[in-house]
mmCIF file of C-alpha atoms and ligand atoms in Angstrom:
data_model
loop_
_atom_site.group_PDB
_atom_site.id
_atom_site.type_symbol
_atom_site.label_atom_id
_atom_site.label_comp_id
_atom_site.label_asym_id
_atom_site.label_seq_id
_atom_site.Cartn_x
_atom_site.Cartn_y
_atom_site.Cartn_z
ATOM 1 C CA MET Q 27 -44.967 55.436 -214.090
ATOM 2 C CA SER Q 28 -44.523 55.250 -210.286
ATOM 3 C CA SER Q 29 -44.478 51.778 -208.771
ATOM 4 C CA ILE Q 30 -47.646 52.570 -206.817
ATOM 5 C CA SER Q 31 -49.696 53.533 -209.877
ATOM 6 C CA SER Q 32 -48.328 50.545 -211.857
ATOM 7 C CA ARG Q 33 -49.555 48.102 -209.215
ATOM 8 C CA THR Q 34 -52.694 46.087 -209.868
ATOM 9 C CA THR Q 35 -54.811 45.560 -206.780
ATOM 10 C CA LEU Q 36 -57.278 42.698 -206.391
ATOM 11 C CA THR Q 37 -60.167 45.119 -206.972
ATOM 12 C CA LYS Q 38 -58.662 46.415 -210.224
ATOM 13 C CA TYR Q 39 -57.823 42.869 -211.372
ATOM 14 C CA LEU Q 40 -61.367 41.608 -210.724
ATOM 15 C CA ILE Q 41 -62.931 44.563 -212.544
ATOM 16 C CA GLU Q 42 -60.582 43.930 -215.506
ATOM 17 C CA GLN Q 43 -61.604 40.240 -215.469
ATOM 18 C CA GLN Q 44 -65.270 41.250 -215.380
ATOM 19 C CA ARG Q 45 -64.787 43.456 -218.459
ATOM 20 C CA GLU Q 46 -62.569 40.974 -220.313
ATOM 21 C CA HIS Q 47 -64.257 37.666 -219.717
ATOM 22 C CA GLN Q 48 -67.877 38.470 -218.863
ATOM 23 C CA ASN Q 49 -67.719 35.365 -216.667
ATOM 24 C CA LEU Q 50 -67.315 37.391 -213.539
ATOM 25 C CA PRO Q 51 -70.704 38.849 -212.649
ATOM 26 C CA ALA Q 52 -70.622 41.809 -210.276
ATOM 27 C CA ASP Q 53 -72.096 39.764 -207.421
ATOM 28 C CA LEU Q 54 -69.363 37.117 -207.760
ATOM 29 C CA ARG Q 55 -66.727 39.842 -207.934
ATOM 30 C CA LEU Q 56 -68.105 41.396 -204.744
ATOM 31 C CA LEU Q 57 -68.215 37.986 -203.038
ATOM 32 C CA LEU Q 58 -64.531 37.413 -203.799
ATOM 33 C CA GLU Q 59 -63.655 40.869 -202.445
ATOM 34 C CA VAL Q 60 -65.498 40.050 -199.187
ATOM 35 C CA VAL Q 61 -63.751 36.684 -198.827
ATOM 36 C CA ALA Q 62 -60.374 38.339 -199.509
ATOM 37 C CA ARG Q 63 -61.109 40.956 -196.844
ATOM 38 C CA ALA Q 64 -62.026 38.189 -194.366
ATOM 39 C CA CYS Q 65 -58.708 36.450 -195.133
ATOM 40 C CA LYS Q 66 -56.911 39.707 -194.306
ATOM 41 C CA GLN Q 67 -58.679 39.740 -190.940
ATOM 42 C CA ILE Q 68 -57.838 36.075 -190.266
ATOM 43 C CA GLY Q 69 -54.219 36.737 -191.230
ATOM 44 C CA TYR Q 70 -54.098 39.625 -188.758
ATOM 45 C CA HIS Q 71 -55.196 37.382 -185.862
ATOM 46 C CA VAL Q 72 -52.850 34.564 -186.951
ATOM 47 C CA SER Q 73 -49.899 36.990 -187.081
ATOM 48 C CA LYS Q 74 -50.467 38.146 -183.479
ATOM 49 C CA GLY Q 75 -49.508 34.672 -182.202
ATOM 50 C CA ALA Q 76 -48.846 34.664 -178.449
ATOM 51 C CA LEU Q 77 -49.482 38.425 -178.355
ATOM 52 C CA GLY Q 78 -53.129 37.758 -179.169
ATOM 53 C CA GLU Q 79 -55.754 35.886 -177.190
ATOM 54 C CA ALA Q 80 -56.353 33.204 -179.787
ATOM 55 C CA LEU Q 81 -53.593 30.580 -179.441
ATOM 56 C CA GLY Q 82 -54.184 27.117 -178.048
ATOM 57 C CA SER Q 83 -57.142 24.747 -178.015
ATOM 58 C CA ALA Q 84 -60.749 25.859 -178.005
ATOM 59 C CA GLY Q 85 -61.594 22.856 -175.830
ATOM 60 C CA SER Q 86 -63.991 21.498 -178.460
ATOM 61 C CA GLU Q 87 -63.956 19.105 -181.415
ATOM 62 C CA ASN Q 88 -65.178 19.731 -184.948
ATOM 63 C CA VAL Q 89 -67.371 17.422 -186.985
ATOM 64 C CA GLN Q 90 -64.208 15.606 -188.095
ATOM 65 C CA GLY Q 91 -63.462 14.702 -184.478
ATOM 66 C CA GLU Q 92 -60.415 16.981 -184.585
ATOM 67 C CA VAL Q 93 -59.549 19.215 -181.639
ATOM 68 C CA GLN Q 94 -60.492 22.778 -182.588
ATOM 69 C CA LYS Q 95 -57.944 25.529 -182.016
ATOM 70 C CA LYS Q 96 -59.249 28.898 -180.848
ATOM 71 C CA LEU Q 97 -58.098 30.330 -184.174
ATOM 72 C CA ASP Q 98 -60.110 27.647 -186.067
ATOM 73 C CA VAL Q 99 -63.272 28.859 -184.330
ATOM 74 C CA LEU Q 100 -62.386 32.558 -184.727
ATOM 75 C CA SER Q 101 -61.538 32.137 -188.423
ATOM 76 C CA ASN Q 102 -64.824 30.353 -189.043
ATOM 77 C CA GLU Q 103 -66.750 33.144 -187.306
ATOM 78 C CA ILE Q 104 -64.902 35.816 -189.312
ATOM 79 C CA LEU Q 105 -65.901 34.161 -192.613
ATOM 80 C CA LEU Q 106 -69.522 33.677 -191.528
ATOM 81 C CA GLU Q 107 -69.939 37.256 -190.267
ATOM 82 C CA ALA Q 108 -68.206 38.772 -193.325
ATOM 83 C CA ASN Q 109 -70.379 36.866 -195.804
ATOM 84 C CA GLU Q 110 -73.824 36.490 -194.236
ATOM 85 C CA TRP Q 111 -75.178 40.011 -194.923
ATOM 86 C CA GLY Q 112 -73.849 40.873 -198.416
ATOM 87 C CA GLY Q 113 -76.673 39.327 -200.424
ATOM 88 C CA ASN Q 114 -74.286 37.288 -202.627
ATOM 89 C CA LEU Q 115 -74.786 33.903 -200.994
ATOM 90 C CA ALA Q 116 -77.569 31.400 -200.482
ATOM 91 C CA ALA Q 117 -75.600 29.354 -197.947
ATOM 92 C CA MET Q 118 -72.155 28.502 -196.612
ATOM 93 C CA ALA Q 119 -70.483 25.272 -195.473
ATOM 94 C CA SER Q 120 -67.335 24.867 -193.415
ATOM 95 C CA GLU Q 121 -65.002 22.183 -192.171
ATOM 96 C CA GLU Q 122 -65.780 23.515 -188.705
ATOM 97 C CA MET Q 123 -69.573 23.118 -188.913
ATOM 98 C CA GLU Q 124 -71.503 19.831 -189.204
ATOM 99 C CA LYS Q 125 -74.446 21.400 -191.035
ATOM 100 C CA ILE Q 126 -74.659 24.038 -193.748
ATOM 101 C CA PHE Q 127 -75.197 27.672 -192.751
ATOM 102 C CA PRO Q 128 -78.199 29.042 -194.702
ATOM 103 C CA ILE Q 129 -78.168 32.847 -194.965
ATOM 104 C CA PRO Q 130 -80.428 34.166 -192.168
ATOM 105 C CA ASN Q 131 -83.837 35.388 -193.340
ATOM 106 C CA ARG Q 132 -83.037 38.925 -192.137
ATOM 107 C CA TYR Q 133 -80.579 39.196 -195.036
ATOM 108 C CA PRO Q 134 -81.146 38.935 -198.812
ATOM 109 C CA LYS Q 135 -80.043 35.656 -200.388
ATOM 110 C CA GLY Q 136 -77.798 35.488 -203.458
ATOM 111 C CA ASN Q 137 -76.856 33.051 -206.205
ATOM 112 C CA TYR Q 138 -73.758 31.388 -204.777
ATOM 113 C CA LEU Q 139 -72.710 28.731 -202.299
ATOM 114 C CA LEU Q 140 -69.436 29.196 -200.418
ATOM 115 C CA THR Q 141 -67.492 26.331 -198.835
ATOM 116 C CA PHE Q 142 -64.319 26.820 -196.851
ATOM 117 C CA ASP Q 143 -61.708 25.372 -194.574
ATOM 118 C CA PRO Q 144 -61.278 28.516 -192.477
ATOM 119 C CA LEU Q 145 -57.870 27.628 -191.107
ATOM 120 C CA ASP Q 146 -56.156 24.724 -192.831
ATOM 121 C CA GLY Q 147 -53.118 23.195 -191.170
ATOM 122 C CA SER Q 148 -54.112 24.452 -187.761
ATOM 123 C CA SER Q 149 -51.928 21.830 -186.058
ATOM 124 C CA ASN Q 150 -49.110 24.176 -187.126
ATOM 125 C CA ILE Q 151 -50.542 27.276 -185.429
ATOM 126 C CA ASP Q 152 -48.708 26.938 -182.126
ATOM 127 C CA VAL Q 153 -45.350 26.257 -183.809
ATOM 128 C CA ASN Q 154 -45.456 29.271 -186.153
ATOM 129 C CA VAL Q 155 -45.541 27.300 -189.406
ATOM 130 C CA SER Q 156 -47.519 28.615 -192.415
ATOM 131 C CA ILE Q 157 -51.268 27.908 -192.371
ATOM 132 C CA GLY Q 158 -54.113 29.182 -194.515
ATOM 133 C CA THR Q 159 -57.707 29.481 -195.635
ATOM 134 C CA ILE Q 160 -59.147 27.492 -198.553
ATOM 135 C CA PHE Q 161 -62.424 28.461 -200.252
ATOM 136 C CA SER Q 162 -64.635 27.350 -203.128
ATOM 137 C CA VAL Q 163 -67.612 28.994 -204.847
ATOM 138 C CA LEU Q 164 -70.479 27.125 -206.529
ATOM 139 C CA ARG Q 165 -73.677 28.460 -208.076
ATOM 140 C CA CYS Q 166 -76.811 27.701 -206.088
ATOM 141 C CA PRO Q 167 -79.068 25.768 -208.520
ATOM 142 C CA ASP Q 168 -82.015 27.957 -209.596
ATOM 143 C CA GLY Q 169 -85.126 27.533 -207.545
ATOM 144 C CA VAL Q 170 -83.373 25.175 -205.124
ATOM 145 C CA GLU Q 171 -83.693 25.749 -201.404
ATOM 146 C CA PRO Q 172 -80.101 26.055 -200.068
ATOM 147 C CA SER Q 173 -79.901 22.594 -198.508
ATOM 148 C CA GLU Q 174 -76.923 20.262 -198.199
ATOM 149 C CA GLN Q 175 -78.135 18.691 -201.441
ATOM 150 C CA ALA Q 176 -77.570 21.999 -203.277
ATOM 151 C CA PHE Q 177 -73.851 21.647 -202.471
ATOM 152 C CA MET Q 178 -73.635 18.138 -203.967
ATOM 153 C CA GLN Q 179 -72.085 19.361 -207.229
ATOM 154 C CA PRO Q 180 -68.868 18.046 -208.803
ATOM 155 C CA GLY Q 181 -65.847 20.309 -208.512
ATOM 156 C CA SER Q 182 -66.075 21.022 -212.241
ATOM 157 C CA GLN Q 183 -69.058 23.254 -211.360
ATOM 158 C CA GLN Q 184 -66.957 25.644 -209.281
ATOM 159 C CA VAL Q 185 -67.033 29.249 -210.532
ATOM 160 C CA ALA Q 186 -64.129 30.362 -208.346
ATOM 161 C CA ALA Q 187 -61.656 28.951 -205.839
ATOM 162 C CA GLY Q 188 -58.734 30.247 -203.869
ATOM 163 C CA TYR Q 189 -56.564 30.029 -200.832
ATOM 164 C CA ALA Q 190 -54.680 32.380 -198.553
ATOM 165 C CA VAL Q 191 -51.333 31.466 -196.977
ATOM 166 C CA TYR Q 192 -50.488 33.159 -193.680
ATOM 167 C CA GLY Q 193 -46.721 32.770 -193.835
ATOM 168 C CA PRO Q 194 -43.604 34.963 -194.206
ATOM 169 C CA GLN Q 195 -45.793 36.815 -196.702
ATOM 170 C CA THR Q 196 -49.567 36.759 -196.690
ATOM 171 C CA VAL Q 197 -50.654 35.712 -200.184
ATOM 172 C CA LEU Q 198 -53.989 35.071 -201.862
ATOM 173 C CA VAL Q 199 -54.110 32.709 -204.850
ATOM 174 C CA LEU Q 200 -57.283 32.864 -206.917
ATOM 175 C CA THR Q 201 -58.887 31.405 -210.021
ATOM 176 C CA THR Q 202 -62.214 32.290 -211.639
ATOM 177 C CA GLY Q 203 -61.640 29.822 -214.467
ATOM 178 C CA ASN Q 204 -59.232 31.965 -216.523
ATOM 179 C CA GLY Q 205 -55.882 30.985 -215.068
ATOM 180 C CA VAL Q 206 -54.381 31.419 -211.598
ATOM 181 C CA ASN Q 207 -53.081 34.648 -210.095
ATOM 182 C CA CYS Q 208 -51.246 35.417 -206.854
ATOM 183 C CA PHE Q 209 -51.749 38.546 -204.758
ATOM 184 C CA THR Q 210 -49.464 39.594 -201.914
ATOM 185 C CA LEU Q 211 -50.844 41.588 -199.006
ATOM 186 C CA ASP Q 212 -49.335 45.052 -198.626
ATOM 187 C CA ARG Q 213 -49.680 45.137 -194.861
ATOM 188 C CA GLU Q 214 -49.125 48.905 -194.664
ATOM 189 C CA LEU Q 215 -51.867 49.773 -197.147
ATOM 190 C CA GLY Q 216 -54.047 46.723 -196.508
ATOM 191 C CA SER Q 217 -54.207 46.050 -200.262
ATOM 192 C CA TRP Q 218 -53.912 42.726 -202.072
ATOM 193 C CA VAL Q 219 -51.392 43.471 -204.862
ATOM 194 C CA LEU Q 220 -51.033 41.290 -207.969
ATOM 195 C CA THR Q 221 -47.538 39.806 -207.751
ATOM 196 C CA GLN Q 222 -47.735 36.771 -210.046
ATOM 197 C CA ARG Q 223 -49.917 36.506 -213.154
ATOM 198 C CA ASP Q 224 -50.926 33.200 -214.725
ATOM 199 C CA MET Q 225 -49.113 30.791 -212.386
ATOM 200 C CA GLN Q 226 -48.076 27.537 -214.087
ATOM 201 C CA VAL Q 227 -47.224 24.191 -212.469
ATOM 202 C CA PRO Q 228 -44.168 22.748 -214.267
ATOM 203 C CA ALA Q 229 -45.171 19.408 -215.844
ATOM 204 C CA GLU Q 230 -41.943 17.772 -214.689
ATOM 205 C CA THR Q 231 -40.628 17.772 -211.141
ATOM 206 C CA ARG Q 232 -38.083 16.177 -208.839
ATOM 207 C CA GLU Q 233 -39.963 16.974 -205.622
ATOM 208 C CA TYR Q 234 -42.771 15.095 -203.875
ATOM 209 C CA ALA Q 235 -44.869 15.692 -200.772
ATOM 210 C CA ILE Q 236 -46.365 12.901 -198.669
ATOM 211 C CA ASN Q 237 -46.499 11.990 -194.975
ATOM 212 C CA ALA Q 238 -43.938 9.163 -195.168
ATOM 213 C CA SER Q 239 -44.700 8.006 -191.604
ATOM 214 C CA ASN Q 240 -47.773 6.301 -193.088
ATOM 215 C CA SER Q 241 -45.740 4.252 -195.588
ATOM 216 C CA ARG Q 242 -46.409 0.849 -193.969
ATOM 217 C CA HIS Q 243 -50.142 1.452 -194.481
ATOM 218 C CA TRP Q 244 -50.029 2.470 -198.160
ATOM 219 C CA TYR Q 245 -51.614 0.342 -200.863
ATOM 220 C CA GLU Q 246 -49.423 -1.183 -203.571
ATOM 221 C CA PRO Q 247 -49.603 1.597 -206.237
ATOM 222 C CA VAL Q 248 -48.323 4.211 -203.766
ATOM 223 C CA GLN Q 249 -45.696 1.782 -202.418
ATOM 224 C CA GLN Q 250 -44.455 1.255 -205.978
ATOM 225 C CA TYR Q 251 -44.503 4.946 -206.909
ATOM 226 C CA ILE Q 252 -42.748 6.192 -203.757
ATOM 227 C CA GLY Q 253 -40.327 3.255 -203.832
ATOM 228 C CA GLU Q 254 -39.197 4.318 -207.309
ATOM 229 C CA LEU Q 255 -38.749 7.935 -206.209
ATOM 230 C CA ASN Q 256 -36.698 6.841 -203.203
ATOM 231 C CA ALA Q 257 -34.538 4.545 -205.366
ATOM 232 C CA GLY Q 258 -33.408 7.689 -207.181
ATOM 233 C CA GLN Q 259 -30.618 7.352 -209.772
ATOM 234 C CA ASP Q 260 -30.167 3.659 -208.911
ATOM 235 C CA GLY Q 261 -33.802 2.871 -209.646
ATOM 236 C CA PRO Q 262 -36.131 2.881 -212.677
ATOM 237 C CA ARG Q 263 -36.567 6.671 -212.568
ATOM 238 C CA LYS Q 264 -32.779 7.167 -212.914
ATOM 239 C CA GLU Q 265 -33.170 10.509 -211.135
ATOM 240 C CA ASP Q 266 -32.849 11.600 -207.521
ATOM 241 C CA PHE Q 267 -35.943 13.125 -205.930
ATOM 242 C CA ASN Q 268 -36.449 15.425 -202.946
ATOM 243 C CA MET Q 269 -39.238 15.272 -200.352
ATOM 244 C CA ARG Q 270 -41.037 18.072 -198.571
ATOM 245 C CA TRP Q 271 -43.999 17.737 -196.124
ATOM 246 C CA ILE Q 272 -45.221 20.839 -194.265
ATOM 247 C CA ALA Q 273 -48.450 19.175 -193.055
ATOM 248 C CA SER Q 274 -50.280 22.322 -194.150
ATOM 249 C CA MET Q 275 -51.973 21.708 -197.499
ATOM 250 C CA VAL Q 276 -52.034 25.390 -198.463
ATOM 251 C CA ALA Q 277 -48.271 25.700 -197.922
ATOM 252 C CA ASP Q 278 -47.447 22.451 -199.739
ATOM 253 C CA VAL Q 279 -49.739 23.337 -202.662
ATOM 254 C CA HIS Q 280 -48.359 26.895 -202.876
ATOM 255 C CA ARG Q 281 -44.820 25.479 -203.152
ATOM 256 C CA ILE Q 282 -46.002 23.174 -205.938
ATOM 257 C CA LEU Q 283 -47.724 26.040 -207.786
ATOM 258 C CA THR Q 284 -44.532 28.055 -207.437
ATOM 259 C CA ARG Q 285 -41.866 25.469 -208.379
ATOM 260 C CA GLY Q 286 -43.623 22.204 -209.229
ATOM 261 C CA GLY Q 287 -44.013 18.941 -207.340
ATOM 262 C CA ILE Q 288 -46.609 16.346 -206.504
ATOM 263 C CA PHE Q 289 -48.736 16.417 -203.333
ATOM 264 C CA MET Q 290 -50.218 13.147 -202.114
ATOM 265 C CA TYR Q 291 -52.581 12.162 -199.336
ATOM 266 C CA PRO Q 292 -53.594 8.623 -200.359
ATOM 267 C CA ALA Q 293 -56.133 6.261 -198.862
ATOM 268 C CA ASP Q 294 -54.447 3.554 -196.803
ATOM 269 C CA ARG Q 295 -55.116 0.298 -195.019
ATOM 270 C CA ARG Q 296 -55.724 1.892 -191.601
ATOM 271 C CA ASP Q 297 -59.402 2.499 -192.402
ATOM 272 C CA PRO Q 298 -60.571 1.061 -195.756
ATOM 273 C CA SER Q 299 -63.886 2.899 -195.289
ATOM 274 C CA LYS Q 300 -62.041 6.237 -195.293
ATOM 275 C CA PRO Q 301 -60.748 7.123 -198.793
ATOM 276 C CA GLY Q 302 -58.051 9.418 -197.393
ATOM 277 C CA LYS Q 303 -57.857 12.259 -194.865
ATOM 278 C CA LEU Q 304 -58.633 15.342 -196.935
ATOM 279 C CA ARG Q 305 -62.140 16.619 -197.578
ATOM 280 C CA LEU Q 306 -63.540 16.899 -201.079
ATOM 281 C CA MET Q 307 -65.750 19.993 -200.870
ATOM 282 C CA TYR Q 308 -63.412 22.516 -199.244
ATOM 283 C CA GLU Q 309 -59.900 21.127 -199.638
ATOM 284 C CA ALA Q 310 -59.534 18.809 -202.647
ATOM 285 C CA ASN Q 311 -62.004 20.497 -205.026
ATOM 286 C CA PRO Q 312 -60.719 24.090 -204.708
ATOM 287 C CA MET Q 313 -57.086 22.949 -204.858
ATOM 288 C CA ALA Q 314 -57.811 20.701 -207.852
ATOM 289 C CA PHE Q 315 -59.529 23.582 -209.697
ATOM 290 C CA ILE Q 316 -56.551 25.866 -209.014
ATOM 291 C CA VAL Q 317 -53.927 23.267 -209.972
ATOM 292 C CA GLU Q 318 -55.711 22.326 -213.214
ATOM 293 C CA GLN Q 319 -56.113 26.015 -214.108
ATOM 294 C CA ALA Q 320 -52.322 26.266 -213.658
ATOM 295 C CA GLY Q 321 -51.674 23.389 -216.069
ATOM 296 C CA GLY Q 322 -51.325 20.671 -213.447
ATOM 297 C CA ALA Q 323 -53.460 17.600 -212.736
ATOM 298 C CA ALA Q 324 -55.478 16.329 -209.761
ATOM 299 C CA THR Q 325 -56.906 12.832 -209.256
ATOM 300 C CA ASN Q 326 -58.004 10.533 -206.446
ATOM 301 C CA GLY Q 327 -55.702 7.873 -207.895
ATOM 302 C CA GLU Q 328 -58.309 6.682 -210.359
ATOM 303 C CA GLN Q 329 -60.327 9.641 -211.628
ATOM 304 C CA ARG Q 330 -60.171 13.419 -211.940
ATOM 305 C CA ILE Q 331 -61.108 14.957 -208.592
ATOM 306 C CA LEU Q 332 -63.261 17.587 -210.318
ATOM 307 C CA ASP Q 333 -65.433 14.810 -211.831
ATOM 308 C CA ILE Q 334 -66.336 13.261 -208.465
ATOM 309 C CA VAL Q 335 -70.029 13.768 -207.644
ATOM 310 C CA PRO Q 336 -70.208 14.394 -203.882
ATOM 311 C CA THR Q 337 -72.583 12.386 -201.704
ATOM 312 C CA SER Q 338 -72.011 14.176 -198.407
ATOM 313 C CA LEU Q 339 -70.723 17.539 -197.253
ATOM 314 C CA HIS Q 340 -67.669 16.299 -195.342
ATOM 315 C CA GLN Q 341 -66.742 13.318 -197.448
ATOM 316 C CA ARG Q 342 -63.072 12.536 -197.711
ATOM 317 C CA VAL Q 343 -61.074 11.761 -200.833
ATOM 318 C CA ALA Q 344 -57.601 10.551 -201.729
ATOM 319 C CA VAL Q 345 -55.568 13.341 -203.329
ATOM 320 C CA PHE Q 346 -52.754 13.268 -205.896
ATOM 321 C CA LEU Q 347 -52.175 16.716 -207.400
ATOM 322 C CA GLY Q 348 -49.480 18.855 -208.982
ATOM 323 C CA SER Q 349 -47.053 18.319 -211.861
ATOM 324 C CA LYS Q 350 -49.033 16.552 -214.578
ATOM 325 C CA SER Q 351 -46.442 13.951 -215.598
ATOM 326 C CA GLU Q 352 -46.131 12.667 -212.012
ATOM 327 C CA VAL Q 353 -49.854 12.715 -211.278
ATOM 328 C CA ASP Q 354 -50.464 10.825 -214.540
ATOM 329 C CA ARG Q 355 -47.825 8.249 -213.587
ATOM 330 C CA VAL Q 356 -49.101 7.479 -210.070
ATOM 331 C CA THR Q 357 -52.697 7.426 -211.400
ATOM 332 C CA ARG Q 358 -51.598 4.942 -214.093
ATOM 333 C CA TYR Q 359 -50.101 2.701 -211.389
ATOM 334 C CA HIS Q 360 -53.464 2.700 -209.577
ATOM 335 C CA LEU Q 361 -55.413 1.861 -212.737
ATOM 336 C CA GLU Q 362 -52.971 -0.883 -213.730
ATOM 337 C CA LYS Q 363 -53.396 -2.521 -210.300
ATOM 338 C CA LYS Q 364 -57.179 -2.146 -210.530
ATOM 339 C CA ASN Q 365 -57.526 -3.865 -213.917
HETATM 340 P P1 P6P V 424 -50.923 14.791 -191.416
HETATM 341 C C1 P6P V 424 -53.995 19.712 -191.971
HETATM 342 O O1 P6P V 424 -54.547 19.120 -190.801
HETATM 343 C C2 P6P V 424 -54.402 18.842 -193.146
HETATM 344 O O2 P6P V 424 -55.785 18.811 -193.248
HETATM 345 C C3 P6P V 424 -53.750 19.358 -194.416
HETATM 346 O O3 P6P V 424 -53.594 20.732 -194.419
HETATM 347 C C4 P6P V 424 -52.405 18.638 -194.433
HETATM 348 O O4 P6P V 424 -51.909 18.429 -195.741
HETATM 349 C C5 P6P V 424 -52.724 17.298 -193.755
HETATM 350 O O5 P6P V 424 -53.897 17.512 -192.957
HETATM 351 C C6 P6P V 424 -51.607 16.852 -192.857
HETATM 352 O O6 P6P V 424 -51.945 15.568 -192.371
HETATM 353 O O7 P6P V 424 -51.545 13.397 -191.288
HETATM 354 O O8 P6P V 424 -49.589 14.769 -192.111
HETATM 355 O O9 P6P V 424 -50.895 15.556 -190.125
#
């Protein structure tokens, strides 16, 4: 069989999933195709770099108080325009928008809610380091007006989640609750091609990811855990560890999905009211769903991220995710200190 005919595209994979698992209704399948197409378009603009018109700051701030890059704004618009008319969604929510985006009345409304970080890691845009898009799909509760309250569902209610990495390759990693699969963009044909089935996070690892410049602010459990890793063979772990920090969650998580590791963005003493930097609805929840589906673990240091009931759209959460044995260990250190 020729290599072309043996290739499984995203469309073929989703139709196979729909037949095999009956948990992929046609409207969800179509929604995922639209989001994947929007990621292709975002990746195109990202890849143009200085040759395009979209580098640099947009001269505005998002709801997080972060300076918006032109590509942040463009990526957000691409996702809104791609998804508003299809009839699959009741509403959308984005890191880049303070309020939810209800589907305009001129279009039919659907059964799902889509949240996304349209361009995660955008501080890396101008230095040509991998960045990406993170997205999460929830069902809109029956008979509920698509308000912010409709989004306040724990991550365990997600029906799909994924991310795209715009890097040396453009990849799309997706779960609909039956494992995790990776698709690589064939830039000539414009097709997402299945390149890795059933990704698994190795339970053991010797690699960790954290922004070590914050170490003086960490609480005791993280100090203890990282201290042991840094002590290497001479310390209680009796192993040497390696550190990686790309400062682009999609890139760090993709490395962990590919070869194992633990990713951490803990709360710290700088602002006790802020339980960490990352956002629950469109960063932590989708990544936690993906990592758990790949056999890993994801907690906020004390509980499973997917069990957290949100109270606001842009709430932040501490994140420890990746290889299960390491996530279990650092979570145990938190619980021991708490009790
Ligand atoms: P820091 C990017 O801004 C992001 O939201 C994540 O993608 C990334 O893991 C983290 O923040 C990086 O944060 O404090 O190291 O710049």
